[in-house]
Amino acid sequence: MNPKLDVLTPHNSQLIFIDLQPQMAFGVQSIDRQVLKNNTVALAKAARAFNIPTVITTVETQAFSGHTYPELLDVFPGQKILERSSMNSWDDQKVRDALKANGRKKVIVAGLWTEVCNNSFALCAMAEGDYEIYMVADASGGTSKEAHDYAMQRMIQAGVVPVTWQQVMLEWQRDWAHRDTYDAVMAIVREHSGAYGMGVDYAYTMVHKAAERTTGEHEVLAPVPAR
């Protein structure tokens, strides 16, 4: 059996975030950087909702790259950050040990840049660690559209599976009857999924008459025709 035919589940996969740091994001040209951050944080929240073992690794934080997105770190309070010097996370023993300790061969990857840090980690983790790599294309970015796209093509040719953040989350959910994660998934959708999230908000409030998704009350003043 081909293990890549197995769908992602909360029990067979782990996640690694690579170099989601401001200086790395400054160089991204393949995707709108605010969209990139939105997608990254959404993926992180999904991982938290499903208790997915997660690794966060950084490079040259003090000397060049800056600190990991605070919105991402806040999803995982107390998380240890694995700092390295190599562009390739696989070259750091802490990273290898963390992946091994999680005990799952399906490794979901999001990071910067697609053509450097993601690419080198993916190839080495498959070749030397016998991992399956699932590259989150819309939570990763390259220095140009071509850099991102050709890196994705190279990795796909080598056996990497391309995915998107929402695809991963809904694969973890699989069945809306899984009520233990339903509300968390819907909350992520409503906040991060654009038009889909707007549609969910509309259905909740207009069809099911749920309260609006606001943190405070807002008085609605009735129309008054001008005289």
XYZ file of C-alpha atoms in Angstrom:
227
model
C 0.000 0.000 0.000
C 1.124 3.532 -0.759
C 1.172 5.410 2.592
C 0.397 8.656 0.726
C -3.070 7.253 0.058
C -3.775 7.544 3.778
C -5.544 10.799 4.565
C -4.073 13.057 7.195
C -5.527 12.435 10.643
C -4.874 13.929 14.081
C -3.082 10.680 14.946
C -0.759 10.118 11.984
C 0.725 13.563 11.347
C 2.914 16.220 12.888
C 3.670 19.806 11.879
C 6.794 21.906 11.534
C 6.936 25.678 11.074
C 10.212 26.831 9.521
C 11.562 30.385 9.799
C 8.295 32.308 9.933
C 10.219 35.421 10.874
C 9.853 39.023 9.672
C 13.112 39.390 7.765
C 12.343 36.212 5.866
C 8.811 37.451 5.151
C 10.159 40.767 3.829
C 11.680 38.878 0.902
C 8.516 36.980 -0.018
C 7.043 37.925 -3.404
C 5.081 34.786 -4.315
C 2.062 35.472 -2.097
C 0.596 38.511 -0.374
C 2.392 38.630 2.951
C -0.700 39.410 5.008
C -2.441 36.428 3.401
C 0.632 34.354 4.200
C 0.457 35.324 7.865
C -3.293 34.698 7.982
C -2.853 31.226 6.525
C 0.038 30.395 8.822
C -1.822 31.408 11.974
C -4.930 29.553 10.797
C -2.884 26.377 10.302
C -1.400 26.811 13.774
C -4.836 27.200 15.350
C -6.012 24.089 13.535
C -3.016 22.156 14.858
C -3.857 23.290 18.378
C -7.501 22.290 17.967
C -6.521 18.773 16.923
C -3.565 18.433 19.340
C -1.083 17.966 16.504
C 2.544 17.715 17.714
C 4.199 20.893 16.445
C 7.810 21.987 16.006
C 8.819 25.634 15.520
C 12.309 26.277 14.206
C 14.105 29.568 13.533
C 17.351 30.742 11.959
C 19.671 33.583 13.001
C 16.978 35.241 15.098
C 19.185 37.859 16.742
C 21.623 38.435 13.882
C 19.262 38.705 10.931
C 15.797 37.178 10.810
C 13.967 38.571 13.844
C 11.451 36.824 16.048
C 8.748 34.413 14.927
C 5.346 35.988 14.253
C 3.894 36.765 17.701
C 0.451 35.684 16.476
C 1.903 32.252 15.733
C 3.752 31.962 19.038
C 0.640 32.955 20.987
C -1.130 29.871 19.626
C 1.443 27.694 21.408
C 2.239 29.310 24.773
C 5.370 27.894 26.345
C 6.488 26.264 23.091
C 10.253 25.768 22.802
C 11.719 27.437 19.718
C 14.483 25.460 18.009
C 17.126 27.945 16.871
C 19.683 26.918 14.261
C 22.451 28.316 12.097
C 21.948 26.165 8.996
C 19.455 27.092 6.287
C 18.414 23.428 6.396
C 16.489 22.494 9.549
C 17.460 18.864 9.025
C 21.068 19.809 9.830
C 20.151 20.602 13.444
C 20.025 17.632 15.794
C 17.374 19.242 17.989
C 14.997 19.273 15.031
C 15.675 15.646 14.159
C 15.169 14.634 17.783
C 11.903 16.564 18.066
C 10.479 14.989 14.912
C 11.524 11.525 16.048
C 10.038 12.055 19.521
C 6.676 12.896 17.950
C 6.694 9.448 16.367
C 4.781 10.285 13.199
C 6.061 9.837 9.655
C 3.696 12.300 7.982
C 5.308 15.725 8.426
C 3.337 18.809 7.396
C 5.628 21.729 6.548
C 4.972 25.484 6.402
C 7.778 27.995 6.188
C 10.033 30.483 4.448
C 11.490 30.371 1.906
C 9.974 27.632 -0.224
C 13.026 27.362 -2.475
C 15.611 27.279 0.315
C 14.674 26.211 3.829
C 11.541 24.266 2.914
C 13.090 22.575 -0.095
C 16.308 21.450 1.585
C 14.506 20.198 4.691
C 11.952 18.276 2.648
C 14.501 16.499 0.466
C 16.770 15.570 3.371
C 13.954 14.496 5.704
C 12.658 12.147 3.019
C 16.079 10.819 1.991
C 17.661 10.454 5.425
C 14.714 10.291 7.817
C 12.225 8.313 5.728
C 9.522 10.908 6.399
C 6.562 11.732 4.168
C 6.433 15.460 3.532
C 3.248 17.451 3.011
C 4.137 20.986 1.898
C 1.574 23.666 2.736
C 1.857 25.789 -0.396
C -0.253 28.712 0.829
C 1.465 28.926 4.226
C 4.883 29.071 2.569
C 6.458 31.716 0.366
C 9.360 32.293 -1.985
C 11.341 35.280 -3.196
C 9.380 35.260 -6.460
C 6.431 33.379 -7.879
C 8.858 31.429 -10.055
C 11.077 30.597 -7.082
C 8.095 29.239 -5.138
C 6.506 27.414 -8.058
C 9.670 25.733 -9.319
C 10.647 24.722 -5.792
C 7.205 23.170 -5.353
C 7.624 21.358 -8.668
C 11.044 20.040 -7.690
C 9.735 18.767 -4.368
C 6.654 17.211 -5.952
C 8.854 15.379 -8.446
C 10.838 14.045 -5.477
C 7.681 12.796 -3.737
C 6.473 15.722 -1.619
C 2.690 16.059 -1.402
C 1.394 19.631 -2.002
C -1.455 20.770 0.253
C -3.127 23.968 1.471
C -3.827 24.978 5.056
C -7.593 24.602 4.865
C -7.268 21.261 3.106
C -5.117 20.018 5.988
C -7.566 21.239 8.632
C -10.588 19.702 6.937
C -8.726 16.450 6.370
C -8.094 16.350 10.118
C -11.782 17.072 10.763
C -13.032 14.649 8.089
C -16.549 14.301 9.457
C -18.788 17.091 10.758
C -20.154 14.547 13.224
C -16.853 14.868 15.120
C -18.374 17.374 17.504
C -15.342 17.613 19.806
C -13.510 19.698 17.179
C -16.457 21.090 15.195
C -16.750 24.399 17.059
C -13.008 25.039 16.963
C -12.868 24.381 13.215
C -15.834 26.662 12.578
C -14.222 29.406 14.657
C -11.052 29.165 12.553
C -13.069 29.186 9.337
C -15.041 32.249 10.398
C -11.903 34.199 11.290
C -9.462 33.068 8.597
C -11.288 31.573 5.594
C -12.345 34.689 3.740
C -15.561 34.293 1.745
C -16.166 30.824 3.194
C -15.953 32.291 6.683
C -18.295 35.130 5.751
C -20.774 32.559 4.493
C -20.590 30.667 7.773
C -21.155 33.905 9.717
C -24.163 34.656 7.532
C -25.643 31.185 7.992
C -25.122 31.249 11.743
C -26.715 34.659 12.268
C -29.354 34.920 9.536
C -30.448 31.294 9.192
C -29.789 29.833 12.633
C -30.269 33.151 14.482
C -27.043 32.836 16.447
C -25.496 35.880 18.092
C -23.148 37.994 16.012
C -19.451 37.171 16.277
C -18.407 40.370 18.043
C -16.771 41.013 21.394
C -19.272 43.699 22.368
C -22.808 44.861 21.702
C -23.626 47.359 18.959
C -26.942 49.193 18.957
C -28.676 49.309 15.583
C -30.581 52.548 14.965
C -33.703 52.176 12.845
C -33.943 54.032 9.522
C -35.174 57.623 9.707
C -36.184 59.182 6.369
C -34.561 62.578 5.839
C -36.916 65.556 5.770
